[in-house]
mmCIF file with all atom_site columns, C-alpha atoms in Angstrom:
data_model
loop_
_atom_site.group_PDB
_atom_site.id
_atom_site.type_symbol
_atom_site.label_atom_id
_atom_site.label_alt_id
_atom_site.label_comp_id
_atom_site.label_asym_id
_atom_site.label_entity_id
_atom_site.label_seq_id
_atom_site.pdbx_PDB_ins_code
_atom_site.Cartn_x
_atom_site.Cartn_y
_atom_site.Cartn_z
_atom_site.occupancy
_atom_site.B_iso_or_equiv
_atom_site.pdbx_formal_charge
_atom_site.auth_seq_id
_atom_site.auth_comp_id
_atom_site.auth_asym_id
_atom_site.auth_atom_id
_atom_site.pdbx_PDB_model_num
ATOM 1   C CA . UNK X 1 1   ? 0.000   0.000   0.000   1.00 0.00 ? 101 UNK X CA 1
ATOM 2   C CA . UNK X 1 2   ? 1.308   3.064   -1.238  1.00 0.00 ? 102 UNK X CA 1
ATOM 3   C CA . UNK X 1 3   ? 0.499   6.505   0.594   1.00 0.00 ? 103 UNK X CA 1
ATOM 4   C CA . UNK X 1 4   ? 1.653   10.076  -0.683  1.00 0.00 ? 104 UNK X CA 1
ATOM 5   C CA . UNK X 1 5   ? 2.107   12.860  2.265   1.00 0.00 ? 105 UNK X CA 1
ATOM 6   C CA . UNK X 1 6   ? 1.809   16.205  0.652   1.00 0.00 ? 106 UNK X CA 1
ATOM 7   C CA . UNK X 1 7   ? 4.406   18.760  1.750   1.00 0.00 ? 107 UNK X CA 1
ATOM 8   C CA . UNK X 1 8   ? 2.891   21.869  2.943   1.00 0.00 ? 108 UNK X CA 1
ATOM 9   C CA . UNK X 1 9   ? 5.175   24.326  1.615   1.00 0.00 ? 109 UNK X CA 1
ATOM 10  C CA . UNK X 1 10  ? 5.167   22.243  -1.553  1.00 0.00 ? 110 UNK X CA 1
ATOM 11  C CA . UNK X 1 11  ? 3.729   25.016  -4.542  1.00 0.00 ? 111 UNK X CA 1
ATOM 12  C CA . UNK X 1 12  ? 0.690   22.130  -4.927  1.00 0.00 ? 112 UNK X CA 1
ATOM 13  C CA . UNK X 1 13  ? -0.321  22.901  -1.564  1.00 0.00 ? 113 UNK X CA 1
ATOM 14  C CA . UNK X 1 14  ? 0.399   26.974  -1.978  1.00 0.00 ? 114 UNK X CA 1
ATOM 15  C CA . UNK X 1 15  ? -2.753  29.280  -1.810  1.00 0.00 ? 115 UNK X CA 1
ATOM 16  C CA . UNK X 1 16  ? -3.462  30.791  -5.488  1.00 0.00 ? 116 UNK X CA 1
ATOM 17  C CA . UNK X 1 17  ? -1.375  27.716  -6.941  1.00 0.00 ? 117 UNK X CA 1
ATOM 18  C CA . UNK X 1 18  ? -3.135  25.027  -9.074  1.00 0.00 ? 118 UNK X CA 1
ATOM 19  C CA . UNK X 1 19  ? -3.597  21.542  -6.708  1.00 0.00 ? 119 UNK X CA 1
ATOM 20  C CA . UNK X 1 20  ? -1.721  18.658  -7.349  1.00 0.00 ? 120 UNK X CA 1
ATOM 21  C CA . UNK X 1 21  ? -4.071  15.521  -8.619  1.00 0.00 ? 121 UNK X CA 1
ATOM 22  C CA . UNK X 1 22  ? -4.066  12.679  -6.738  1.00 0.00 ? 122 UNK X CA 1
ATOM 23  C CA . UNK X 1 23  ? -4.380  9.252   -8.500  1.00 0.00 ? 123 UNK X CA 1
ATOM 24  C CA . UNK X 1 24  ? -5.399  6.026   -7.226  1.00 0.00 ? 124 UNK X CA 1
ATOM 25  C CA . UNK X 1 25  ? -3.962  2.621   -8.514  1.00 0.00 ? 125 UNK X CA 1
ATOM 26  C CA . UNK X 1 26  ? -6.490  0.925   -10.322 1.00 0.00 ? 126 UNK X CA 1
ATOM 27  C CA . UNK X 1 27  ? -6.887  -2.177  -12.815 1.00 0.00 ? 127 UNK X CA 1
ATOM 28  C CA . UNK X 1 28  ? -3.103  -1.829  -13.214 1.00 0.00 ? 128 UNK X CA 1
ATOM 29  C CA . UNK X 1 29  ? -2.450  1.893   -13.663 1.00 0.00 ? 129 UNK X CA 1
ATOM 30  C CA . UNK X 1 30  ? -3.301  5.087   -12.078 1.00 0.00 ? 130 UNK X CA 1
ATOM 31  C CA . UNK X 1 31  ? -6.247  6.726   -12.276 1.00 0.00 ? 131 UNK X CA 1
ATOM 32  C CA . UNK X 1 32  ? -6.880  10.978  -11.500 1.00 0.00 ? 132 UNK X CA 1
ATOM 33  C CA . UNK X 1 33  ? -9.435  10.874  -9.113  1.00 0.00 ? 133 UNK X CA 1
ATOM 34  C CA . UNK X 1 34  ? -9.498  14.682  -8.169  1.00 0.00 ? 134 UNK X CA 1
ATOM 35  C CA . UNK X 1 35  ? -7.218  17.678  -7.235  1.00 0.00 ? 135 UNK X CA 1
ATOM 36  C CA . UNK X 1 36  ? -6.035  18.187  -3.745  1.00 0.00 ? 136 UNK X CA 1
ATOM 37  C CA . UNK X 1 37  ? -8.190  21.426  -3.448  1.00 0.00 ? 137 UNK X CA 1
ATOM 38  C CA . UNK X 1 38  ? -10.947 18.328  -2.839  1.00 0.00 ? 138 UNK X CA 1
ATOM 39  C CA . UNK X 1 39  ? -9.780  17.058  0.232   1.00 0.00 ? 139 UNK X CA 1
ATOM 40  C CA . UNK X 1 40  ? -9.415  18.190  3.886   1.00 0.00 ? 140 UNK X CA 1
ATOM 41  C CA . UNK X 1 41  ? -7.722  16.987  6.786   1.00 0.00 ? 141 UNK X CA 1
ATOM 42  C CA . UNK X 1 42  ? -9.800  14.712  9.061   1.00 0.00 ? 142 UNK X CA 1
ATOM 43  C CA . UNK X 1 43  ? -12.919 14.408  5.695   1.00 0.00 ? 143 UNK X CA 1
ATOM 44  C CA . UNK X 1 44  ? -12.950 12.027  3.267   1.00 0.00 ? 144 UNK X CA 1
ATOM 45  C CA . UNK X 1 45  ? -14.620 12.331  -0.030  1.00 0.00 ? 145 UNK X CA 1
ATOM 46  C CA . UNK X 1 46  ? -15.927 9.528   -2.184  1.00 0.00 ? 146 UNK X CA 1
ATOM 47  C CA . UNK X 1 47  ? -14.860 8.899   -5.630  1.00 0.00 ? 147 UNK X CA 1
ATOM 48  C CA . UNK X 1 48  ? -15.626 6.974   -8.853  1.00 0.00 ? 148 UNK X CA 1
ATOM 49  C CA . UNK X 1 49  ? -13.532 4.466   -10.194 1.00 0.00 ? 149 UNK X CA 1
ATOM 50  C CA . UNK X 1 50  ? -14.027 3.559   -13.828 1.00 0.00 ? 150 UNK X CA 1
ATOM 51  C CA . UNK X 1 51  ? -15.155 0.392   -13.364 1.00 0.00 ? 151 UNK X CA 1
ATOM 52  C CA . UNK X 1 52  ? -18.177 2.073   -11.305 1.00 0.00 ? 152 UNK X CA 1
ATOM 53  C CA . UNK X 1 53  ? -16.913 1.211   -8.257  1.00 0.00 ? 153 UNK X CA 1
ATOM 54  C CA . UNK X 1 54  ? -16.309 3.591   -5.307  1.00 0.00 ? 154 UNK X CA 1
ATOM 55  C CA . UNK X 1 55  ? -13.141 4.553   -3.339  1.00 0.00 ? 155 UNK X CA 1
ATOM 56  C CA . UNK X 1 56  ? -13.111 6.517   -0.103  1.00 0.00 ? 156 UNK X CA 1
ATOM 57  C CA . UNK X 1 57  ? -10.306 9.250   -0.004  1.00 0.00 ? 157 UNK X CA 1
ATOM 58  C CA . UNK X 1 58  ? -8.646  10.566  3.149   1.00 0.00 ? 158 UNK X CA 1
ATOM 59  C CA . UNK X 1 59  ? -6.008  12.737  4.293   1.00 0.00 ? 159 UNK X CA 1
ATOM 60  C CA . UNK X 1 60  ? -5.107  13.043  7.973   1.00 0.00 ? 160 UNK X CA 1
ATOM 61  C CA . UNK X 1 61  ? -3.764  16.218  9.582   1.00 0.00 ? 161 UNK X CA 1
ATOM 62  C CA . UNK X 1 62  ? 0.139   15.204  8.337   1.00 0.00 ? 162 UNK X CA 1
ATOM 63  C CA . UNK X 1 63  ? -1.110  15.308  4.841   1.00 0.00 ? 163 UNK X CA 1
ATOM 64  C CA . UNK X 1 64  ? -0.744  11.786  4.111   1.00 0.00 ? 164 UNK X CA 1
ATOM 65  C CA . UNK X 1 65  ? -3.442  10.511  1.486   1.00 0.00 ? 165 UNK X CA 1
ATOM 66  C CA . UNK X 1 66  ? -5.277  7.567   1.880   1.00 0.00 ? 166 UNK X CA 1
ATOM 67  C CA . UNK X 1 67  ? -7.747  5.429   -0.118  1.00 0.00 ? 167 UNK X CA 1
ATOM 68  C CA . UNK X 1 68  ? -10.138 2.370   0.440   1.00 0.00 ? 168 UNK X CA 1
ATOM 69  C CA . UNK X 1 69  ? -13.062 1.055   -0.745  1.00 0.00 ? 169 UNK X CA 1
ATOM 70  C CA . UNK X 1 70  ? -16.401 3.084   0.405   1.00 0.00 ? 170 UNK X CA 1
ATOM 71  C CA . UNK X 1 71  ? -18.672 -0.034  0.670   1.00 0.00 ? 171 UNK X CA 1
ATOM 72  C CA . UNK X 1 72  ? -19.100 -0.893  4.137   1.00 0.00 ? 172 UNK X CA 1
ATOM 73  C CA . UNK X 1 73  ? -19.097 -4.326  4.652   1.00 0.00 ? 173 UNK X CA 1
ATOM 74  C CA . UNK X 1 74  ? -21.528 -4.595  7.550   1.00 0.00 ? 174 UNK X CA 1
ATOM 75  C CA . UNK X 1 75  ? -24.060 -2.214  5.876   1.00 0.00 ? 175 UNK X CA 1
ATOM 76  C CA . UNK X 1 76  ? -23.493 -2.803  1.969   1.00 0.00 ? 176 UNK X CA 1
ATOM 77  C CA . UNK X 1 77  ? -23.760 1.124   2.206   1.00 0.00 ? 177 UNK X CA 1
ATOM 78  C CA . UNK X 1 78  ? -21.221 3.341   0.319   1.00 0.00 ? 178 UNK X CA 1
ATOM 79  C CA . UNK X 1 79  ? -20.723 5.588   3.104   1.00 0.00 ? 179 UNK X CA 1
ATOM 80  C CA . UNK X 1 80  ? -17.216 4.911   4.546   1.00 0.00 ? 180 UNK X CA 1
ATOM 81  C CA . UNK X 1 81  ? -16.043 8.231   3.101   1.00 0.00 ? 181 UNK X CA 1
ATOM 82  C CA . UNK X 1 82  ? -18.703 9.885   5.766   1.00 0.00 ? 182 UNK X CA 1
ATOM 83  C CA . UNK X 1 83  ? -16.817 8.213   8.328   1.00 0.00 ? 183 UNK X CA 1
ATOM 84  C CA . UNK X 1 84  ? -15.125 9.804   11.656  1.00 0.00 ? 184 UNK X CA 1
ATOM 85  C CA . UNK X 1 85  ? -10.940 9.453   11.591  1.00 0.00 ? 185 UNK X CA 1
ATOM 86  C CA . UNK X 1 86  ? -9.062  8.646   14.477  1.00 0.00 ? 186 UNK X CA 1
ATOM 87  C CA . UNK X 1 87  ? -5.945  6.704   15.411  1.00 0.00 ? 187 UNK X CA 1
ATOM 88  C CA . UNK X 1 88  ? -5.381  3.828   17.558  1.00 0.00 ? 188 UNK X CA 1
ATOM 89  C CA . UNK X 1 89  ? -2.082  2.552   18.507  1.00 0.00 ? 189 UNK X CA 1
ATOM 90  C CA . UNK X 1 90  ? -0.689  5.441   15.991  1.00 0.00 ? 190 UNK X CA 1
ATOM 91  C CA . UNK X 1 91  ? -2.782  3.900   13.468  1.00 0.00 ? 191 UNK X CA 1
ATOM 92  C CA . UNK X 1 92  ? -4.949  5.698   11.542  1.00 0.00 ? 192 UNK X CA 1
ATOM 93  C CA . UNK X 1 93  ? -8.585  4.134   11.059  1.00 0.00 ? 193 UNK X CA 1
ATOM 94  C CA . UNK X 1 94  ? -12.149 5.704   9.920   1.00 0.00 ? 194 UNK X CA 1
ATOM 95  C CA . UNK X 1 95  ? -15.229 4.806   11.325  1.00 0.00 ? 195 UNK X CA 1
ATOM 96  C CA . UNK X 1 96  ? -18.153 3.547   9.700   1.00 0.00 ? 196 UNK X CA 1
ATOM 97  C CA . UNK X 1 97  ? -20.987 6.272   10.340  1.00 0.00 ? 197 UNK X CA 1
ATOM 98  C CA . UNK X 1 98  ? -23.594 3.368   10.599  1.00 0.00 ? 198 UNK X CA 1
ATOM 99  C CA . UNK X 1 99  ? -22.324 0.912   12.789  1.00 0.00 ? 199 UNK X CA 1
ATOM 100 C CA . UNK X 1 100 ? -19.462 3.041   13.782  1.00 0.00 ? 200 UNK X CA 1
ATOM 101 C CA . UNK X 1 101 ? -16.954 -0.584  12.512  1.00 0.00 ? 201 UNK X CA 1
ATOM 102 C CA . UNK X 1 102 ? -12.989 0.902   12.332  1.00 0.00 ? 202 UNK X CA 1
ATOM 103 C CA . UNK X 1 103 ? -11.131 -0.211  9.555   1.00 0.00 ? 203 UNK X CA 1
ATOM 104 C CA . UNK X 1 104 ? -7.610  0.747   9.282   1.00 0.00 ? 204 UNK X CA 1
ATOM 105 C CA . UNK X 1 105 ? -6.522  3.078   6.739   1.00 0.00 ? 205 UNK X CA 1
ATOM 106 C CA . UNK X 1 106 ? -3.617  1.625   5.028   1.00 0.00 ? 206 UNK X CA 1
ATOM 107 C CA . UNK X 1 107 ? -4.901  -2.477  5.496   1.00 0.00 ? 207 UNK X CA 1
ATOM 108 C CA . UNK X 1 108 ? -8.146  -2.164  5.101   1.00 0.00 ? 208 UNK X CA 1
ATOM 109 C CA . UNK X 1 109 ? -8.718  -4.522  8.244   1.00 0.00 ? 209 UNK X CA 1
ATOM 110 C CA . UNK X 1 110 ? -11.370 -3.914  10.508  1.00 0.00 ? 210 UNK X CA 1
ATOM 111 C CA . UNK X 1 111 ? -10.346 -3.084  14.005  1.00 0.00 ? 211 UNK X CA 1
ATOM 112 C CA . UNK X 1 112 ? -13.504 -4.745  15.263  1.00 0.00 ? 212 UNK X CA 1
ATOM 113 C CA . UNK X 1 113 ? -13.666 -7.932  13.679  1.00 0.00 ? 213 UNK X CA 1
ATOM 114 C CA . UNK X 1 114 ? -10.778 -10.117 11.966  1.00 0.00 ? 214 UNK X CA 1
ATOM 115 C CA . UNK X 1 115 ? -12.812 -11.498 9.764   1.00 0.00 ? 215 UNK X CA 1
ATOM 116 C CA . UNK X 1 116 ? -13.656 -8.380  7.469   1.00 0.00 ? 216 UNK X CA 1
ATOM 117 C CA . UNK X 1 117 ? -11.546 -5.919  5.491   1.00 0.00 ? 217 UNK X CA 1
ATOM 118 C CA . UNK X 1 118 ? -12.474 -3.408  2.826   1.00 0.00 ? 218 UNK X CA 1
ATOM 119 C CA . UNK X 1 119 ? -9.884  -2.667  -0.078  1.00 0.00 ? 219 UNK X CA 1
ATOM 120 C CA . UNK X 1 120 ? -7.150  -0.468  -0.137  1.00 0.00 ? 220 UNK X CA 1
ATOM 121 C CA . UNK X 1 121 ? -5.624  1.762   -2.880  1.00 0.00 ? 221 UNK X CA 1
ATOM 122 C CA . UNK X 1 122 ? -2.416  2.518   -3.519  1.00 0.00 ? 222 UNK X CA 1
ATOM 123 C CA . UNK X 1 123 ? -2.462  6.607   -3.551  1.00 0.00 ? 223 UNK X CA 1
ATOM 124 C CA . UNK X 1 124 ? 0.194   8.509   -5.375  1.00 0.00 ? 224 UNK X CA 1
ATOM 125 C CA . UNK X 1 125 ? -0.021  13.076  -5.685  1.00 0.00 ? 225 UNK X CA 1
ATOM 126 C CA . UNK X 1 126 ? 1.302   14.500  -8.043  1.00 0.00 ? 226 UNK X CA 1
#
């Protein structure tokens, strides 16, 4: 799993600059999913990959990018992208805003139940 941390003094992340565009690996390449400008530290914001499924995008408050899948497994709801971030044991996880399930953020596992994981994109900005 590949995560991108975006510099904030970088020119992408300068006010009045263009953002960079993050891509997600998909299907064996990378696919532009949106600009930075999109995202926000602690929100996610769901996107559509072209094979009509949905990823969940996230960056935390260092800047690092993350991206899973937005179905939640317990629900069959694409709403993981709704979801509250935290951290536990330094890892970073989002809640489900249903059943409020944790799945970390660069596994995909769920922190509530070993049985279940949701997929996990590698995330490169550029």
């Amino acid at each position: 799993m590949t995560t991108t941390t975006l510099d904030p003094s970088s020119d992408a992340a300068s006010p009045g600059s263009a953002p960079a565009t993050v891509h997600v690996a998909h299907a064996g390449g990378w696919v532009a999913v949106c600009g930075t400008g999109v995202l926000s530290a602690g929100r996610g914001a769901a996107v559509l990959l072209p094979d009509g499924e949905q990823a969940a995008l996230f960056m935390d408050r260092s800047g690092t990018v993350y991206a899973i899948g937005n179905r939640d497994p317990f629900t069959g709801a694409y709403v993981l992208s709704r979801g509250l971030l935290g951290s536990a044991g330094g890892r970073p996880f989002v809640a489900s805003p249903l059943l409020k399930q944790r799945f970390d953020l660069a596994t995909g596992a769920c922190l509530d139940d070993d049985e279940v994981s949701v997929p996990v994109y590698a995330v490169r900005v550029e």
